[in-house]
Coordinates of C-alpha atoms and ligand atoms in Angstrom, one line a residue:
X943 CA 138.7 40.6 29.2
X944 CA 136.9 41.4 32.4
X945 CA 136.2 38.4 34.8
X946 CA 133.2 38.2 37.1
X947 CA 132.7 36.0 40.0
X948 CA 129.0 35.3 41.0
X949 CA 128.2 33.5 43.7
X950 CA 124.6 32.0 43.7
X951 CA 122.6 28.6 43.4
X952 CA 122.6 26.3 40.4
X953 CA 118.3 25.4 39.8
X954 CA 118.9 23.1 36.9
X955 CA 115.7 23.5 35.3
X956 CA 113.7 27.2 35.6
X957 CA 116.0 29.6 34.2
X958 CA 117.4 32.0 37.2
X959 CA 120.0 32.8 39.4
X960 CA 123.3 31.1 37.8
X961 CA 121.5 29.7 34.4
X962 CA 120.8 33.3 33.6
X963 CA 124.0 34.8 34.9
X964 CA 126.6 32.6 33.2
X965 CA 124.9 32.4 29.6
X966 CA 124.1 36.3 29.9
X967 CA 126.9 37.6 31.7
X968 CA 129.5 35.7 29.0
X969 CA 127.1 37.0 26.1
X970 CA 128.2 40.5 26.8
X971 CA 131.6 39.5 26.7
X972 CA 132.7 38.9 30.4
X973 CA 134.3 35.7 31.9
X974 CA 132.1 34.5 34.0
X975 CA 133.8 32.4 36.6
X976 CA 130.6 30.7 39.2
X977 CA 130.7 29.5 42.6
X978 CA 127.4 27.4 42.9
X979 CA 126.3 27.4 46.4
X980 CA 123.4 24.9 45.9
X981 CA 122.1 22.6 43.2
X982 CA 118.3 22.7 43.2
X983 CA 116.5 20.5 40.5
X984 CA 114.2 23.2 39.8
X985 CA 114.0 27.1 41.5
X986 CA 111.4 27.2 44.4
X987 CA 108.1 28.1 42.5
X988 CA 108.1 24.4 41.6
X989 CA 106.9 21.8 44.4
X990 CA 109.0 19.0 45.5
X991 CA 112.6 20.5 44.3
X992 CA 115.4 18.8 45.4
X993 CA 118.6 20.3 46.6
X994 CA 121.6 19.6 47.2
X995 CA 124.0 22.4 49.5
X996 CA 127.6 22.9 48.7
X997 CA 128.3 25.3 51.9
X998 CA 131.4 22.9 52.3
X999 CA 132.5 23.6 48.9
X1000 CA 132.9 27.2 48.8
X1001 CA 135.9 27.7 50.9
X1002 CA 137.8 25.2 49.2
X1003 CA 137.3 25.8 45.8
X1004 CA 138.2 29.7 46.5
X1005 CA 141.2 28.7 48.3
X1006 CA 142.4 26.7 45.2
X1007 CA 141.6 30.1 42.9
X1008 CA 143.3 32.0 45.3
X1009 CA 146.6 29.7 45.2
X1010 CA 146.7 29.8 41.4
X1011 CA 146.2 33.7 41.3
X1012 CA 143.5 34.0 40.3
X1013 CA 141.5 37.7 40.9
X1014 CA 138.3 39.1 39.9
X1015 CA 137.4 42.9 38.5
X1016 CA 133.2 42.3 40.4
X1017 CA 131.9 39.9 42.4
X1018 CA 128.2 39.6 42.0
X1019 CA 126.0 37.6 44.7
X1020 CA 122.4 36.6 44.6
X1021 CA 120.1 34.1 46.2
X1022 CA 122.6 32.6 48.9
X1023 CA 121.0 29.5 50.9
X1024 CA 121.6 30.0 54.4
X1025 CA 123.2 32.1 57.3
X1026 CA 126.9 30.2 57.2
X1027 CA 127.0 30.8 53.4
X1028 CA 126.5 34.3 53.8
X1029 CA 129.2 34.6 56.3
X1030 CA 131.5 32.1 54.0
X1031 CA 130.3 34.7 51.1
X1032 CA 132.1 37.6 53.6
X1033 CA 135.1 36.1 53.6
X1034 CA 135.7 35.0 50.2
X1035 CA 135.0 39.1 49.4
X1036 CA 137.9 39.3 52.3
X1037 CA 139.9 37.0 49.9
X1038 CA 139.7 38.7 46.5
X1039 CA 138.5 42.2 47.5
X1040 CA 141.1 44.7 46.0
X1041 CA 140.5 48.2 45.4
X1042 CA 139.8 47.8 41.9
X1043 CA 136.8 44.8 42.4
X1044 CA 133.5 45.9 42.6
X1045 CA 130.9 44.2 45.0
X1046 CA 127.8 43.9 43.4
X1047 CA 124.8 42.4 45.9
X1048 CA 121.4 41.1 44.9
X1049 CA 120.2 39.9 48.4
X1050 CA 117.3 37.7 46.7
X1051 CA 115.4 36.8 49.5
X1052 CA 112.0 38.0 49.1
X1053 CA 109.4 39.3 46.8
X1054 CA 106.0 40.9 46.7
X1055 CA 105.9 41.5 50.5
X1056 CA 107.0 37.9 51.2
X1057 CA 110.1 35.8 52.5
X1058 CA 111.0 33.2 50.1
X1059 CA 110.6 29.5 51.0
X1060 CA 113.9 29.2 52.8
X1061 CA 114.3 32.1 54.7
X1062 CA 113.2 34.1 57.7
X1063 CA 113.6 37.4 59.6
X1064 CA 116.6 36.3 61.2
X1065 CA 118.3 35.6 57.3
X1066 CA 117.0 38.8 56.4
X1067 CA 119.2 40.7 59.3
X1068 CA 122.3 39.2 58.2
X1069 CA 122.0 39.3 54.1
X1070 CA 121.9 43.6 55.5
X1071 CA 125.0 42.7 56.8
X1072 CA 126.2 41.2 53.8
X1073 CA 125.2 44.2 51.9
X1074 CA 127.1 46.8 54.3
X1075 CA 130.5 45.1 52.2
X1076 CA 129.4 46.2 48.8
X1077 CA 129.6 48.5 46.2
X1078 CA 126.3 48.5 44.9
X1079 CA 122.9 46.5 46.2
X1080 CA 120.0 46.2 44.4
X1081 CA 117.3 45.0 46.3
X1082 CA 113.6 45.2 45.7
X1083 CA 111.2 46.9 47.9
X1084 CA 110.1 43.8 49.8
X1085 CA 114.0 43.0 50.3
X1086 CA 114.9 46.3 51.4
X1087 CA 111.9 45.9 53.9
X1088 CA 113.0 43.3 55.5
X1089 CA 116.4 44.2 55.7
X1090 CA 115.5 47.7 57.3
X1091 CA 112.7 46.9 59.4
X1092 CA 110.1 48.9 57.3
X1093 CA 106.7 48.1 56.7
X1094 CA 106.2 46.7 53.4
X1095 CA 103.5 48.6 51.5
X1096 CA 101.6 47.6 48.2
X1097 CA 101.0 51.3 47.3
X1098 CA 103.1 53.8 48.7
X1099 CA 104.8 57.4 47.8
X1100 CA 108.3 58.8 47.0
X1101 CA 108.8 60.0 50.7
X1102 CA 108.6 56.3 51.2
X1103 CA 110.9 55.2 48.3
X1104 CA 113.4 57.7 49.7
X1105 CA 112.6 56.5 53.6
X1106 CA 113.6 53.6 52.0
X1107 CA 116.8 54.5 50.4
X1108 CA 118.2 56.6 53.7
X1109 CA 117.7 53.6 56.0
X1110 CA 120.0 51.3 52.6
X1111 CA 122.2 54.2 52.6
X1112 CA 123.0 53.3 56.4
X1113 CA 123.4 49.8 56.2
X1114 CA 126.9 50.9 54.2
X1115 CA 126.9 50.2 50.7
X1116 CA 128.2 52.3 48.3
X1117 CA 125.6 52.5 45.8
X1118 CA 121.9 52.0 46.8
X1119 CA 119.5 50.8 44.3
X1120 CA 115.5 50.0 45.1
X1121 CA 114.1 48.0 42.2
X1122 CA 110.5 47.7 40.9
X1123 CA 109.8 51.1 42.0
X1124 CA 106.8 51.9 40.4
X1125 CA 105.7 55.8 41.4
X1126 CA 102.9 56.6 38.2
X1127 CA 100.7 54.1 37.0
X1128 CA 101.6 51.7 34.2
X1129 CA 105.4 52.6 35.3
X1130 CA 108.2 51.1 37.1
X1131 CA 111.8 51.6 37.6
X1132 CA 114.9 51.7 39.6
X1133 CA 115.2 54.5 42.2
X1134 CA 119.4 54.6 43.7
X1135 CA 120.8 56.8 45.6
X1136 CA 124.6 57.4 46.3
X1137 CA 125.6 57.1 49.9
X1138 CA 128.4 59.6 49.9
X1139 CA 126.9 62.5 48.7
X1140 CA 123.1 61.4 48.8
X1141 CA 122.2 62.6 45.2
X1142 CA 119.6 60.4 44.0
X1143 CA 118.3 59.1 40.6
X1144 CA 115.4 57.8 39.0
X1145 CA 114.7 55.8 35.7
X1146 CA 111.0 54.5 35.0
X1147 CA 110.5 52.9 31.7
X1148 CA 106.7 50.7 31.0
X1149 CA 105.4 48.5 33.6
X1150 CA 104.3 45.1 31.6
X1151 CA 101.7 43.4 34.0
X1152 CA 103.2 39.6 34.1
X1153 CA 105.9 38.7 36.8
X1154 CA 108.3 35.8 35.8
X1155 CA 111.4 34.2 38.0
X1156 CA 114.6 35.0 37.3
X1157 CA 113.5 38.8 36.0
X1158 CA 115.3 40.3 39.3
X1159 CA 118.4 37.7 38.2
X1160 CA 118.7 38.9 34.5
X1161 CA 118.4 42.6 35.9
X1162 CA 121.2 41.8 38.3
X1163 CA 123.5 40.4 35.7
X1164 CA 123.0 42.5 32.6
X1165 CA 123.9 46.0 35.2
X1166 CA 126.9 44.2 36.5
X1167 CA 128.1 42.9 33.1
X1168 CA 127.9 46.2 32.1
X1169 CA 129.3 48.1 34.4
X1170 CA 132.4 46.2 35.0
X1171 CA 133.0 47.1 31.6
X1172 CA 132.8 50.8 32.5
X1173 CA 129.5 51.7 31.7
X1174 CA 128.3 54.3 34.1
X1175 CA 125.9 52.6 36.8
X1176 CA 123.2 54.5 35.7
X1177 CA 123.6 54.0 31.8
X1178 CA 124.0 50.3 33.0
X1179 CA 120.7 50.3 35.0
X1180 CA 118.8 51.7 32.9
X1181 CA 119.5 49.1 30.4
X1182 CA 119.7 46.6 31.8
X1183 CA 115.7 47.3 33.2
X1184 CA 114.6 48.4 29.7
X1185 CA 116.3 45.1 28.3
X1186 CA 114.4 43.0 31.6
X1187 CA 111.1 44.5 30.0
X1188 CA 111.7 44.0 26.8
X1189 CA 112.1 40.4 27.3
X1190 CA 109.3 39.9 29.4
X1191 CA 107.4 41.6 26.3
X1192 CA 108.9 38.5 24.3
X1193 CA 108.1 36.2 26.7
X1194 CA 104.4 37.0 26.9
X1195 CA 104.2 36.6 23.1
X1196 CA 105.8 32.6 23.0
X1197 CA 102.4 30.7 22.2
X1198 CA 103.8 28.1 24.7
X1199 CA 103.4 30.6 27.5
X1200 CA 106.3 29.8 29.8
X1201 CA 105.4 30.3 33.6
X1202 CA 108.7 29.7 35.0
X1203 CA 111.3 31.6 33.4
X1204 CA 111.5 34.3 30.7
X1205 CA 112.6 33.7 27.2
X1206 CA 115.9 35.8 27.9
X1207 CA 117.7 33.5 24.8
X1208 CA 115.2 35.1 22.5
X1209 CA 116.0 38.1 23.5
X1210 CA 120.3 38.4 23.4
X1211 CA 121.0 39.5 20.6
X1212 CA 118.7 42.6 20.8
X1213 CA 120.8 43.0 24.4
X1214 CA 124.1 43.3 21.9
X1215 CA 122.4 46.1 20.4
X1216 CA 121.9 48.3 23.5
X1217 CA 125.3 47.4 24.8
X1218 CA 127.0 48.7 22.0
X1219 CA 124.8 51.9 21.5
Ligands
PXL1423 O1 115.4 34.1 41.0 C1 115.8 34.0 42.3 C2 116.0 32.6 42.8 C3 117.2 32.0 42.7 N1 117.4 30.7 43.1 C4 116.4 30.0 43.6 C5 115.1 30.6 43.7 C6 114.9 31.9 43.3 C7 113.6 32.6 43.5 O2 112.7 32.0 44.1 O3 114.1 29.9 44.2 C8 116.6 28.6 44.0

Protein backbone atom coordinates (compact mmCIF):
# COMPACT_ATOMS: atom_id res chain seq x y z
CA UNK A 1 0.00 0.00 0.00
CA UNK A 2 1.27 3.45 -0.70
CA UNK A 3 1.98 5.70 2.33
CA UNK A 4 1.56 9.51 2.35
CA UNK A 5 2.93 11.91 4.69
CA UNK A 6 1.06 15.40 4.91
CA UNK A 7 2.11 17.86 6.87
CA UNK A 8 -0.51 20.56 7.71
CA UNK A 9 -2.73 21.98 10.76
CA UNK A 10 -5.35 20.06 12.65
CA UNK A 11 -8.80 22.74 12.76
CA UNK A 12 -10.90 20.52 14.85
CA UNK A 13 -14.09 21.70 13.68
CA UNK A 14 -14.53 23.26 9.83
CA UNK A 15 -13.53 20.48 7.67
CA UNK A 16 -10.05 21.37 5.88
CA UNK A 17 -6.53 20.91 5.74
CA UNK A 18 -5.83 17.49 7.78
CA UNK A 19 -9.77 16.61 8.48
CA UNK A 20 -10.14 16.37 4.76
CA UNK A 21 -6.76 14.84 3.91
CA UNK A 22 -6.66 11.90 6.38
CA UNK A 23 -10.42 10.69 5.86
CA UNK A 24 -10.02 11.31 1.89
CA UNK A 25 -6.65 10.41 1.33
CA UNK A 26 -7.23 6.83 3.28
CA UNK A 27 -10.68 6.56 1.36
CA UNK A 28 -8.74 6.08 -1.81
CA UNK A 29 -6.71 3.53 -0.36
CA UNK A 30 -3.44 5.25 0.86
CA UNK A 31 -1.92 5.24 4.38
CA UNK A 32 -2.10 8.41 5.42
CA UNK A 33 0.47 8.99 8.05
CA UNK A 34 -0.06 13.21 9.50
CA UNK A 35 2.27 15.49 11.06
CA UNK A 36 -0.14 18.16 12.56
CA UNK A 37 1.63 21.36 12.82
CA UNK A 38 -1.11 23.24 14.70
CA UNK A 39 -4.40 22.47 16.48
CA UNK A 40 -6.89 25.24 15.74
CA UNK A 41 -10.39 24.84 17.33
CA UNK A 42 -11.95 25.92 14.21
CA UNK A 43 -10.10 27.01 10.62
CA UNK A 44 -9.72 30.85 10.40
CA UNK A 45 -13.09 31.92 8.77
CA UNK A 46 -14.44 31.51 12.34
CA UNK A 47 -13.72 34.40 14.91
CA UNK A 48 -12.07 33.70 18.15
CA UNK A 49 -10.26 30.27 17.18
CA UNK A 50 -7.92 29.09 19.40
CA UNK A 51 -4.65 27.49 18.50
CA UNK A 52 -2.33 25.66 19.79
CA UNK A 53 1.43 25.38 17.65
CA UNK A 54 3.34 22.16 17.73
CA UNK A 55 6.53 23.78 15.82
CA UNK A 56 8.49 21.91 18.68
CA UNK A 57 6.93 18.74 17.84
CA UNK A 58 7.76 18.27 14.33
CA UNK A 59 11.42 17.44 14.58
CA UNK A 60 10.90 15.03 17.17
CA UNK A 61 8.25 12.98 16.05
CA UNK A 62 10.06 12.66 12.50
CA UNK A 63 13.20 11.79 14.14
CA UNK A 64 11.37 8.90 15.95
CA UNK A 65 9.83 7.76 12.30
CA UNK A 66 13.02 8.06 10.97
CA UNK A 67 14.74 5.70 13.67
CA UNK A 68 12.07 3.02 13.18
CA UNK A 69 12.42 3.07 9.35
CA UNK A 70 10.00 4.36 8.50
CA UNK A 71 9.75 6.03 4.60
CA UNK A 72 7.21 7.66 2.58
CA UNK A 73 6.28 7.24 -1.48
CA UNK A 74 4.75 11.52 -1.32
CA UNK A 75 4.90 13.97 1.06
CA UNK A 76 2.07 16.39 0.71
CA UNK A 77 2.12 19.99 2.57
CA UNK A 78 -0.49 22.55 3.00
CA UNK A 79 -1.28 25.45 5.22
CA UNK A 80 2.07 25.56 7.37
CA UNK A 81 1.84 28.20 10.37
CA UNK A 82 4.83 30.11 10.35
CA UNK A 83 8.38 30.84 8.84
CA UNK A 84 10.40 28.14 11.35
CA UNK A 85 7.82 25.47 10.29
CA UNK A 86 8.49 26.00 6.93
CA UNK A 87 12.13 25.67 7.30
CA UNK A 88 11.50 22.54 9.83
CA UNK A 89 9.16 21.36 6.80
CA UNK A 90 12.67 21.62 4.52
CA UNK A 91 14.42 19.47 6.54
CA UNK A 92 12.08 16.79 7.30
CA UNK A 93 11.83 16.58 3.05
CA UNK A 94 15.87 16.38 3.63
CA UNK A 95 15.05 13.36 5.96
CA UNK A 96 12.76 11.17 3.87
CA UNK A 97 13.37 12.53 0.34
CA UNK A 98 14.52 9.56 -1.80
CA UNK A 99 14.36 9.39 -5.43
CA UNK A 100 11.26 7.48 -5.47
CA UNK A 101 9.02 10.17 -2.99
CA UNK A 102 7.22 12.75 -4.56
CA UNK A 103 6.86 16.33 -3.13
CA UNK A 104 3.60 17.45 -3.46
CA UNK A 105 3.16 21.41 -2.21
CA UNK A 106 -0.05 23.35 -1.54
CA UNK A 107 1.49 26.61 -0.25
CA UNK A 108 -2.10 27.70 1.30
CA UNK A 109 -1.55 30.99 2.14
CA UNK A 110 -3.93 33.20 0.41
CA UNK A 111 -7.00 33.47 -1.59
CA UNK A 112 -9.02 35.79 -3.72
CA UNK A 113 -6.23 38.45 -3.88
CA UNK A 114 -5.66 38.24 -0.07
CA UNK A 115 -3.10 36.99 2.56
CA UNK A 116 -4.76 34.77 5.09
CA UNK A 117 -4.99 35.86 8.73
CA UNK A 118 -1.63 34.68 9.73
CA UNK A 119 0.57 35.54 7.17
CA UNK A 120 2.41 38.36 5.38
CA UNK A 121 4.66 39.14 2.41
CA UNK A 122 7.63 38.13 4.10
CA UNK A 123 5.79 34.23 4.70
CA UNK A 124 4.88 34.48 1.18
CA UNK A 125 8.81 34.71 -0.02
CA UNK A 126 9.82 31.78 1.84
CA UNK A 127 6.62 29.28 1.28
CA UNK A 128 8.44 30.06 -2.75
CA UNK A 129 11.24 28.76 -1.27
CA UNK A 130 9.58 25.83 0.04
CA UNK A 131 8.10 25.21 -3.26
CA UNK A 132 11.55 25.34 -5.25
CA UNK A 133 11.95 21.49 -3.23
CA UNK A 134 9.01 19.95 -4.84
CA UNK A 135 7.73 17.87 -7.39
CA UNK A 136 4.57 19.42 -8.08
CA UNK A 137 2.87 22.83 -6.47
CA UNK A 138 -0.39 23.72 -6.91
CA UNK A 139 -0.99 27.09 -5.92
CA UNK A 140 -3.91 29.33 -6.83
CA UNK A 141 -3.60 32.52 -8.62
CA UNK A 142 -3.55 34.75 -5.56
CA UNK A 143 -0.72 32.38 -4.06
CA UNK A 144 1.27 32.30 -7.02
CA UNK A 145 1.05 36.16 -6.88
CA UNK A 146 2.40 36.58 -3.97
CA UNK A 147 5.00 34.25 -4.23
CA UNK A 148 6.23 35.73 -7.72
CA UNK A 149 5.70 39.33 -7.11
CA UNK A 150 2.84 39.66 -9.69
CA UNK A 151 0.02 41.80 -9.59
CA UNK A 152 -2.97 40.01 -8.58
CA UNK A 153 -5.76 40.57 -11.16
CA UNK A 154 -9.60 39.73 -10.83
CA UNK A 155 -10.02 39.40 -14.62
CA UNK A 156 -7.11 38.72 -16.56
CA UNK A 157 -5.96 36.63 -19.94
CA UNK A 158 -3.93 33.51 -20.85
CA UNK A 159 -0.67 35.55 -21.53
CA UNK A 160 -1.17 36.23 -17.86
CA UNK A 161 -1.90 32.66 -16.69
CA UNK A 162 1.21 31.64 -18.68
CA UNK A 163 3.30 35.00 -17.18
CA UNK A 164 2.27 33.27 -14.30
CA UNK A 165 3.39 29.85 -14.92
CA UNK A 166 7.10 30.95 -16.36
CA UNK A 167 7.92 33.03 -13.23
CA UNK A 168 6.49 29.16 -10.94
CA UNK A 169 8.49 27.35 -13.48
CA UNK A 170 11.59 29.48 -12.04
CA UNK A 171 11.02 29.17 -8.59
CA UNK A 172 12.20 25.21 -9.34
CA UNK A 173 9.48 22.85 -8.95
CA UNK A 174 8.99 20.17 -11.08
CA UNK A 175 5.48 20.38 -11.97
CA UNK A 176 3.68 23.77 -11.97
CA UNK A 177 0.05 23.84 -11.45
CA UNK A 178 -2.12 27.37 -11.19
CA UNK A 179 -5.57 26.46 -9.85
CA UNK A 180 -8.95 28.24 -10.25
CA UNK A 181 -7.94 29.33 -13.59
CA UNK A 182 -10.96 30.41 -15.01
CA UNK A 183 -10.28 31.68 -18.93
CA UNK A 184 -14.30 31.50 -20.52
CA UNK A 185 -17.12 32.41 -18.54
CA UNK A 186 -18.91 30.00 -16.30
CA UNK A 187 -15.47 27.94 -16.52
CA UNK A 188 -12.61 27.16 -14.35
CA UNK A 189 -9.81 24.87 -14.19
CA UNK A 190 -6.22 23.95 -13.56
CA UNK A 191 -3.59 25.39 -16.03
CA UNK A 192 0.32 23.33 -15.25
CA UNK A 193 3.00 23.48 -16.97
CA UNK A 194 6.14 21.25 -16.88
CA UNK A 195 9.35 22.97 -16.11
CA UNK A 196 11.76 20.77 -18.09
CA UNK A 197 10.37 20.98 -21.26
CA UNK A 198 7.73 23.87 -20.78
CA UNK A 199 4.70 21.97 -22.52
CA UNK A 200 1.78 23.13 -20.93
CA UNK A 201 -1.86 21.86 -20.19
CA UNK A 202 -5.12 22.89 -19.54
CA UNK A 203 -8.39 21.32 -18.09
CA UNK A 204 -11.64 23.52 -17.48
CA UNK A 205 -14.64 21.78 -16.31
CA UNK A 206 -18.09 24.08 -14.89
CA UNK A 207 -17.48 26.94 -12.70
CA UNK A 208 -20.27 26.54 -9.74
CA UNK A 209 -20.60 30.21 -8.25
CA UNK A 210 -20.27 29.29 -4.27
CA UNK A 211 -16.68 29.18 -2.59
CA UNK A 212 -16.35 26.89 0.49
CA UNK A 213 -13.03 26.17 2.78
CA UNK A 214 -11.20 23.39 2.44
CA UNK A 215 -12.16 23.09 -1.52
CA UNK A 216 -8.29 23.97 -2.39
CA UNK A 217 -7.59 21.08 0.55
CA UNK A 218 -9.82 18.31 -1.03
CA UNK A 219 -8.31 19.29 -4.50
CA UNK A 220 -4.89 18.93 -3.06
CA UNK A 221 -5.45 15.53 -1.56
CA UNK A 222 -7.63 13.75 -3.99
CA UNK A 223 -4.51 14.64 -7.05
CA UNK A 224 -1.84 13.42 -4.65
CA UNK A 225 -3.83 10.35 -3.50
CA UNK A 226 -4.04 9.62 -6.93
CA UNK A 227 -1.05 10.05 -8.32
CA UNK A 228 1.05 8.34 -5.90
CA UNK A 229 -0.87 5.51 -7.07
CA UNK A 230 0.36 6.12 -10.59
CA UNK A 231 -2.25 7.96 -12.06
CA UNK A 232 -0.83 10.31 -14.58
CA UNK A 233 -0.78 14.00 -12.97
CA UNK A 234 -3.02 15.16 -15.43
CA UNK A 235 -5.63 12.21 -15.33
CA UNK A 236 -5.24 12.87 -11.44
CA UNK A 237 -5.98 16.65 -11.75
CA UNK A 238 -8.48 16.60 -13.72
CA UNK A 239 -10.29 14.41 -11.30
CA UNK A 240 -9.63 15.42 -8.66
CA UNK A 241 -11.09 19.21 -9.88
CA UNK A 242 -14.23 17.61 -11.53
CA UNK A 243 -14.69 15.55 -8.17
CA UNK A 244 -13.93 19.25 -5.98
CA UNK A 245 -17.06 20.54 -8.20
CA UNK A 246 -19.10 17.91 -7.94
CA UNK A 247 -19.14 18.09 -4.28
CA UNK A 248 -19.53 21.68 -4.06
CA UNK A 249 -22.71 20.85 -6.35
CA UNK A 250 -23.75 18.50 -3.23
CA UNK A 251 -23.06 20.82 -0.89
CA UNK A 252 -25.13 23.58 -2.30
CA UNK A 253 -28.15 21.17 -2.30
CA UNK A 254 -27.89 20.19 1.86
CA UNK A 255 -31.08 22.20 3.05
CA UNK A 256 -28.84 22.95 6.16
CA UNK A 257 -26.60 24.99 3.96
CA UNK A 258 -23.21 24.53 5.41
CA UNK A 259 -20.90 27.77 5.23
CA UNK A 260 -17.83 26.32 6.52
CA UNK A 261 -16.86 23.24 4.90
CA UNK A 262 -18.21 21.13 1.99
CA UNK A 263 -20.09 18.02 2.32
CA UNK A 264 -17.02 15.91 0.85
CA UNK A 265 -18.46 12.63 3.10
CA UNK A 266 -21.54 12.82 0.88
CA UNK A 267 -19.67 12.80 -1.79
CA UNK A 268 -16.90 9.55 -1.43
CA UNK A 269 -18.21 7.06 -2.67
CA UNK A 270 -19.04 8.77 -6.15
CA UNK A 271 -14.95 9.66 -5.78
CA UNK A 272 -14.46 5.58 -5.79
CA UNK A 273 -16.16 5.62 -8.93
CA UNK A 274 -13.81 8.00 -10.84
CA UNK A 275 -10.80 6.48 -9.31
CA UNK A 276 -11.43 3.24 -10.56
CA UNK A 277 -12.69 4.36 -14.18
O1 LIG B 1 -8.17 25.36 3.88
C1 LIG B 1 -6.98 25.93 4.15
C2 LIG B 1 -6.81 26.21 5.61
C3 LIG B 1 -6.22 25.27 6.42
N1 LIG B 1 -6.04 25.47 7.73
C4 LIG B 1 -6.47 26.60 8.32
C5 LIG B 1 -7.09 27.58 7.57
C6 LIG B 1 -7.24 27.40 6.19
C7 LIG B 1 -7.83 28.45 5.38
O2 LIG B 1 -8.11 29.52 5.82
O3 LIG B 1 -7.55 28.68 8.18
C8 LIG B 1 -6.26 26.81 9.79
Amino acid sequence: MKKILTIQDISCFGKCSTTIALPVISAMGVETVILPTAVLSTHTMFKNFTVKDLTDQLLPIAEHWKSEGITFDAIYTGYLGSAEEIEIVKQIFRMFKTEDTMIFIDPVMADNGKLYPAFDEAYAALNAGLCAEADIIVPNITEACFMTGTEYKEVYDEAYVLDLLHKLAALGAKTVVLTGVSLSAGKTGVYGMYTETGRTFYYQNDRIDASYHGTGDLFSSVAVGAAVQGMPLEKALQIAADYTAKTIEVTLENPDKPWYGVDFEATLPELMQMVKA
